[in-house]
Amino acid sequence: MRAVIQRVSEAACQVDGEITGQIGLGLLVLLGIEGADTDDDLQWLAQKIASMRIFDDGNGLMNKALADVDGNILLISQFTLFAQTKKGNRPSFIKAARPEKAIPIYEQMIKTLHEITGKKIATGIFAADMKVSLINDGPVTIIMNTKDRENH
């Protein structure tokens, strides 16, 4: 799995002009699911997302986690995080999981994040044409890859 995690003061997702998910302070997580991903990848990443101390404390240092600031999560599925651009100018998405594998993993990520945080997880709609807006706070943006854990 790959995740782009952005600390936001607000974020929202719209599909066909309707808001499907919206948060104030928290994390916008763009999630890419690979065919080789396992439940172990999901559990590791969910725990990292919920526990990462990237919110400012009273001294302006990143010492607080999502729970410490009563933050929320907007989770957006994004297969394009597995774009391969080695050949030509049109990206290939062959490493991205097919919907029959990706949808259950995405749904399990929603459930797992809810269980860890105790909060409803705001979402987009899998495979929809989504319009995502955000105010990146900092800006703070972190990229994680479950297949490269030693660097995360």
Coordinates of C-alpha atoms in Angstrom, one line a residue:
M1 CA 0.0 0.0 0.0
R2 CA 1.0 3.5 -0.6
A3 CA -0.4 6.5 1.3
V4 CA 0.0 10.2 0.8
I5 CA -0.9 11.7 4.2
Q6 CA -1.6 15.4 4.4
R7 CA -2.1 17.4 7.6
V8 CA -5.1 19.6 6.9
S9 CA -7.2 22.3 8.5
E10 CA -10.1 21.1 6.3
A11 CA -10.7 18.8 3.4
A12 CA -13.7 17.6 1.5
C13 CA -14.6 15.2 -1.3
Q14 CA -17.4 15.7 -3.9
V15 CA -18.9 13.3 -6.4
D16 CA -21.4 14.7 -8.9
G17 CA -21.6 17.9 -6.9
E18 CA -22.5 16.1 -3.6
I19 CA -20.2 16.1 -0.6
T20 CA -19.3 12.4 0.2
G21 CA -16.9 13.2 3.0
Q22 CA -15.7 16.3 4.8
I23 CA -13.5 17.0 7.8
G24 CA -12.0 19.9 9.7
L25 CA -8.6 19.5 11.4
G26 CA -7.1 16.1 10.7
L27 CA -5.6 14.0 7.9
L28 CA -6.4 13.6 4.3
V29 CA -5.1 10.2 3.3
L30 CA -4.8 9.2 -0.4
L31 CA -4.6 5.4 -0.4
G32 CA -3.2 3.3 -3.2
I33 CA -3.7 -0.5 -3.0
E34 CA -1.4 -2.9 -4.7
G35 CA -2.2 -6.5 -5.8
A36 CA 0.4 -7.8 -3.4
D37 CA -1.0 -6.1 -0.3
T38 CA -1.9 -8.1 2.7
D39 CA -3.8 -7.6 6.0
D40 CA -0.4 -7.1 7.7
D41 CA 0.2 -4.1 5.4
L42 CA -3.2 -2.7 6.2
Q43 CA -2.8 -3.1 10.0
W44 CA 0.7 -1.6 9.9
L45 CA -0.3 1.4 7.8
A46 CA -3.5 2.1 9.8
Q47 CA -1.6 2.1 13.1
K48 CA 1.0 4.5 11.6
I49 CA -1.6 6.9 10.2
A50 CA -3.4 7.0 13.6
S51 CA -0.3 7.3 15.7
M52 CA 1.9 9.7 13.7
R53 CA 2.9 12.7 15.7
I54 CA 2.6 15.4 13.1
F55 CA 0.4 18.0 14.8
D56 CA 1.9 21.0 16.6
D57 CA 2.2 21.2 20.4
G58 CA 2.1 24.4 22.3
N59 CA 5.7 25.1 21.3
G60 CA 5.1 24.7 17.6
L61 CA 6.8 21.3 17.5
M62 CA 5.2 18.2 15.8
N63 CA 4.6 16.2 19.0
K64 CA 0.9 15.5 18.8
A65 CA -1.0 12.6 17.1
L66 CA -4.5 12.7 15.6
A67 CA -6.2 11.8 18.9
D68 CA -4.3 14.5 20.8
V69 CA -5.9 17.2 18.6
D70 CA -9.3 15.5 18.3
G71 CA -8.7 15.3 14.5
N72 CA -10.5 13.3 11.8
I73 CA -9.6 11.4 8.7
L74 CA -10.8 11.7 5.1
L75 CA -9.7 8.5 3.3
I76 CA -9.7 8.6 -0.5
S77 CA -8.9 5.6 -2.7
Q78 CA -6.3 6.5 -5.4
F79 CA -5.0 3.8 -7.7
T80 CA -2.8 6.3 -9.5
L81 CA -0.4 6.1 -6.6
F82 CA 0.9 3.0 -8.3
A83 CA 1.6 4.7 -11.7
Q84 CA 4.6 3.3 -13.5
T85 CA 6.1 5.9 -15.8
K86 CA 9.3 4.1 -17.0
K87 CA 8.1 3.5 -20.6
G88 CA 6.6 6.3 -22.7
N89 CA 4.5 9.1 -21.5
R90 CA 1.3 7.2 -20.6
P91 CA 1.4 5.8 -17.1
S92 CA 0.7 2.1 -16.5
F93 CA -1.3 1.1 -13.5
I94 CA -0.7 -2.6 -13.7
K95 CA 0.6 -2.9 -10.1
A96 CA -2.6 -1.3 -8.7
A97 CA -5.0 -3.9 -7.3
R98 CA -8.0 -4.8 -9.4
P99 CA -11.3 -3.6 -7.9
E100 CA -12.3 -7.1 -6.7
K101 CA -9.3 -7.1 -4.4
A102 CA -9.0 -3.3 -3.7
I103 CA -12.6 -2.7 -2.6
P104 CA -12.5 -5.1 0.3
I105 CA -9.1 -3.8 1.4
Y106 CA -10.3 -0.2 1.2
E107 CA -13.4 -1.0 3.2
Q108 CA -11.3 -2.9 5.8
M109 CA -9.0 0.2 6.1
I110 CA -12.1 2.3 6.8
K111 CA -13.2 -0.1 9.5
T112 CA -9.7 -0.5 11.0
L113 CA -9.1 3.3 11.2
H114 CA -12.5 3.7 12.8
E115 CA -11.7 1.0 15.4
I116 CA -8.3 2.6 16.2
T117 CA -9.5 6.2 16.3
G118 CA -13.0 5.7 17.6
K119 CA -14.3 8.1 15.0
K120 CA -16.3 7.9 11.8
I121 CA -13.9 7.9 8.8
A122 CA -15.0 10.3 6.1
T123 CA -14.5 8.9 2.6
G124 CA -14.9 9.4 -1.1
I125 CA -16.5 6.8 -3.4
F126 CA -14.3 4.0 -4.7
A127 CA -13.6 4.4 -8.5
A128 CA -15.8 7.6 -8.8
D129 CA -14.7 10.8 -10.4
M130 CA -13.9 12.6 -7.2
K131 CA -13.1 16.3 -6.6
V132 CA -11.0 16.6 -3.5
S133 CA -10.3 20.0 -1.9
L134 CA -8.1 20.7 1.0
I135 CA -6.2 23.3 3.0
N136 CA -2.8 21.6 3.7
D137 CA -1.7 22.8 7.1
G138 CA 2.1 23.5 7.2
P139 CA 2.2 22.2 4.6
V140 CA 2.8 18.8 6.0
T141 CA 2.8 15.9 3.5
I142 CA 4.2 12.4 4.2
I143 CA 4.4 9.5 1.7
M144 CA 4.4 6.0 3.1
N145 CA 4.9 2.6 1.4
T146 CA 4.2 -0.6 3.3
K147 CA 6.8 -2.4 1.1
D148 CA 9.5 0.1 2.3
R149 CA 8.9 0.0 6.1
E150 CA 12.6 0.4 7.1
N151 CA 12.4 4.0 5.8
H152 CA 9.1 4.7 7.6

